[in-house]
Amino acid sequence: MAEIVVQNVRKTFGDFVAVSDSSFTVQDGEFFVLLGPSGCGKTTTLRMIAGLEVPTSGQIFLDGAEVSQTRPSERDIAFVFQMFALYPHMNVRKNIAYPLVSQGLSRAVVRAKVDEVAQILGIDHILDNPVSGLSGGDRQRVALGRAIVRNPKAFMMDEPLGALDAEFRESMAEELRSLHDRMGATTVYVTHDQLEAMQMGDKIIVMNHGVIEQFGTPQEIYDYPASLFVADFIGSPSMNFLPFQGTVRKGATQVLIDKHTIAIPELLEDADGELILGVRPEHVFLTKNSGLPAKVIATEYLGTSQIVTLETAKSEIKARIDADQCADTGGTVQLEFHSPAISIFNEASGRALQFDRGLMAG
Ligand code: ATP
């Protein structure tokens, strides 16, 4: 068990800044996800926590003790990779037992610990099998077993499900999360898959170009993205963006877009210039009465809902509506938005404006 504190950590490779002044705390027992596109610095951050990479500057603390410069073996952190590197000439039992045998523990202790871990992972029936014939899922369970059996302070997992089929990934993600809930071990998990991050994480850090864009619970990040990047990266379909130009003042509760007034939560700051209103597809409603006029371009039936693509005077918008609601392609509708869920971004900085959302809750 461990609390991990990352303080102003920076990592450069020559002139290239891979991780730029990162600070965050992983609470003891948390399932903590580092999310972002390829090359954003997730793996480098993870490797610095594990001690496989030394920070250029900044500090890392494990349970209050500074470990920034200590060797990986002294940190007692287990690393699980995407490519489950098992020893092909050993059977499942020997693969899991390997870290304990290297520690010189007695045969009886090793056997008992391996049996216990295999039972937790549901692979006790294949302990004597060679690893060569195992399915991707079982290979990953064995790799996890080898990490768990050491009883480390924390787990670092780098895209551990990346090599599995999409269909199998989801059930393995559930299995991994439930394993975490039973064991309660601090886990830092790297993925570029936003659905996986939302499904598994207690907390998520969204990274882009080595910078932390946002840190929060999956719901905070989804509902109130701190930047255009996060709004676009999280959610499928992603948030709709309606650009507009103007000046908005602290205390405002509406904006004017395409000559239509759109209610917003109370603004807590002034802004002007190029602004962007953001609204998620499930917060766009098709009405026949009043609102922003739009043309229905296409509908995509998804069984439990449908995604309607619409065109307003200046933007393309997607709405998620009930599967049985009628939206005729080529027809004209009026759009209304669920005001408490609206975001506004400053286009130049990409930053979200601050709102008082308490007043409009619900
Ligand atoms: P991916 O999922 O593709 O691994 P990532 O978000 O984990 O992406 P990192 O592996 O942390 O990204 O890499 C961040 C950046 O740092 C990348 O541009 C990568 O090329 C660069 N980088 C990583 N390690 C080194 C290294 N040893 N030397 C030079 N550049 C490196």
CSV table of N, CA, C and O and ligand atoms in Angstrom, one decimal, residues 13 16 18-19 36-45 53 158-159 190 192, ligand 1:
chain,number,residue,atom,x,y,z
A,13,PHE,N,14.4,14.9,-22.9
A,13,PHE,CA,15.4,14.1,-23.7
A,13,PHE,C,16.0,15.1,-24.6
A,13,PHE,O,15.4,15.5,-25.6
A,16,PHE,N,14.0,18.1,-26.1
A,16,PHE,CA,12.6,17.7,-26.1
A,16,PHE,C,12.0,17.5,-24.7
A,16,PHE,O,12.6,16.8,-23.9
A,18,ALA,N,9.5,15.9,-22.6
A,18,ALA,CA,8.5,14.7,-22.7
A,18,ALA,C,7.4,14.9,-21.6
A,18,ALA,O,6.3,14.6,-21.8
A,19,VAL,N,7.9,15.4,-20.4
A,19,VAL,CA,6.9,15.7,-19.3
A,19,VAL,C,7.3,17.0,-18.7
A,19,VAL,O,8.4,17.3,-18.3
A,36,GLY,N,-4.2,9.8,-22.4
A,36,GLY,CA,-3.8,10.8,-23.4
A,36,GLY,C,-3.3,10.1,-24.7
A,36,GLY,O,-3.1,8.9,-24.7
A,37,PRO,N,-3.2,10.9,-25.8
A,37,PRO,CA,-2.8,10.3,-27.1
A,37,PRO,C,-1.4,9.9,-27.0
A,37,PRO,O,-0.6,10.2,-26.1
A,38,SER,N,-1.0,9.1,-28.1
A,38,SER,CA,0.4,8.6,-28.2
A,38,SER,C,1.4,9.7,-28.1
A,38,SER,O,1.2,10.7,-28.8
A,39,GLY,N,2.4,9.5,-27.3
A,39,GLY,CA,3.5,10.5,-27.3
A,39,GLY,C,3.3,11.6,-26.3
A,39,GLY,O,4.1,12.5,-26.2
A,40,CYS,N,2.2,11.6,-25.5
A,40,CYS,CA,1.9,12.7,-24.6
A,40,CYS,C,2.7,12.7,-23.3
A,40,CYS,O,2.7,13.6,-22.5
A,41,GLY,N,3.4,11.6,-23.0
A,41,GLY,CA,4.3,11.5,-21.8
A,41,GLY,C,3.8,10.6,-20.7
A,41,GLY,O,4.3,10.6,-19.6
A,42,LYS,N,2.8,9.8,-21.0
A,42,LYS,CA,2.2,8.9,-20.0
A,42,LYS,C,3.2,7.9,-19.5
A,42,LYS,O,3.4,7.7,-18.3
A,43,THR,N,3.8,7.2,-20.5
A,43,THR,CA,4.7,6.1,-20.1
A,43,THR,C,5.9,6.7,-19.4
A,43,THR,O,6.4,6.1,-18.4
A,44,THR,N,6.4,7.8,-19.9
A,44,THR,CA,7.6,8.4,-19.2
A,44,THR,C,7.3,8.7,-17.8
A,44,THR,O,8.1,8.5,-16.8
A,45,THR,N,6.0,9.3,-17.5
A,45,THR,CA,5.6,9.6,-16.1
A,45,THR,C,5.6,8.3,-15.3
A,45,THR,O,6.1,8.3,-14.2
A,53,GLU,N,13.2,5.6,-15.0
A,53,GLU,CA,13.7,6.8,-15.7
A,53,GLU,C,13.9,7.8,-14.5
A,53,GLU,O,13.1,7.8,-13.6
A,158,ASP,N,1.2,-0.4,-17.8
A,158,ASP,CA,1.4,0.3,-19.0
A,158,ASP,C,0.6,-0.3,-20.2
A,158,ASP,O,1.0,-1.3,-20.7
A,159,GLU,N,-0.6,0.2,-20.5
A,159,GLU,CA,-1.5,-0.4,-21.5
A,159,GLU,C,-1.5,-1.9,-21.4
A,159,GLU,O,-1.3,-2.6,-22.4
A,190,VAL,N,-1.8,3.3,-17.3
A,190,VAL,CA,-1.6,4.1,-18.5
A,190,VAL,C,-2.5,3.6,-19.7
A,190,VAL,O,-2.5,2.4,-19.9
A,192,HIS,N,-4.5,5.0,-23.7
A,192,HIS,CA,-4.9,6.1,-24.6
A,192,HIS,C,-6.4,5.9,-24.9
A,192,HIS,O,-6.9,6.7,-25.6
B,1,ATP,P1,2.8,5.9,-26.2
B,1,ATP,O1,1.5,5.4,-25.8
B,1,ATP,O2,2.9,6.0,-27.7
B,1,ATP,O3,3.9,5.2,-25.5
B,1,ATP,P2,3.2,8.0,-24.3
B,1,ATP,O4,2.2,9.0,-23.9
B,1,ATP,O5,3.3,6.9,-23.3
B,1,ATP,O6,2.9,7.4,-25.7
B,1,ATP,P3,6.0,8.4,-23.9
B,1,ATP,O7,6.4,7.0,-24.2
B,1,ATP,O8,6.0,8.9,-22.5
B,1,ATP,O9,4.5,8.8,-24.5
B,1,ATP,O10,6.9,9.4,-24.7
B,1,ATP,C1,6.7,10.8,-24.7
B,1,ATP,C2,7.6,11.4,-25.7
B,1,ATP,O11,9.0,11.3,-25.3
B,1,ATP,C3,7.5,10.8,-27.1
B,1,ATP,O12,7.6,11.8,-28.1
B,1,ATP,C4,8.7,9.9,-27.1
B,1,ATP,O13,9.2,9.8,-28.5
B,1,ATP,C5,9.7,10.7,-26.3
B,1,ATP,N1,10.7,9.7,-25.6
B,1,ATP,C6,10.3,8.8,-24.7
B,1,ATP,N2,11.4,8.1,-24.3
B,1,ATP,C7,12.5,8.7,-25.0
B,1,ATP,C8,13.9,8.5,-24.9
B,1,ATP,N3,14.5,7.5,-24.2
B,1,ATP,N4,14.6,9.3,-25.7
B,1,ATP,C9,14.1,10.2,-26.5
B,1,ATP,N5,12.8,10.5,-26.6
B,1,ATP,C10,12.0,9.7,-25.8
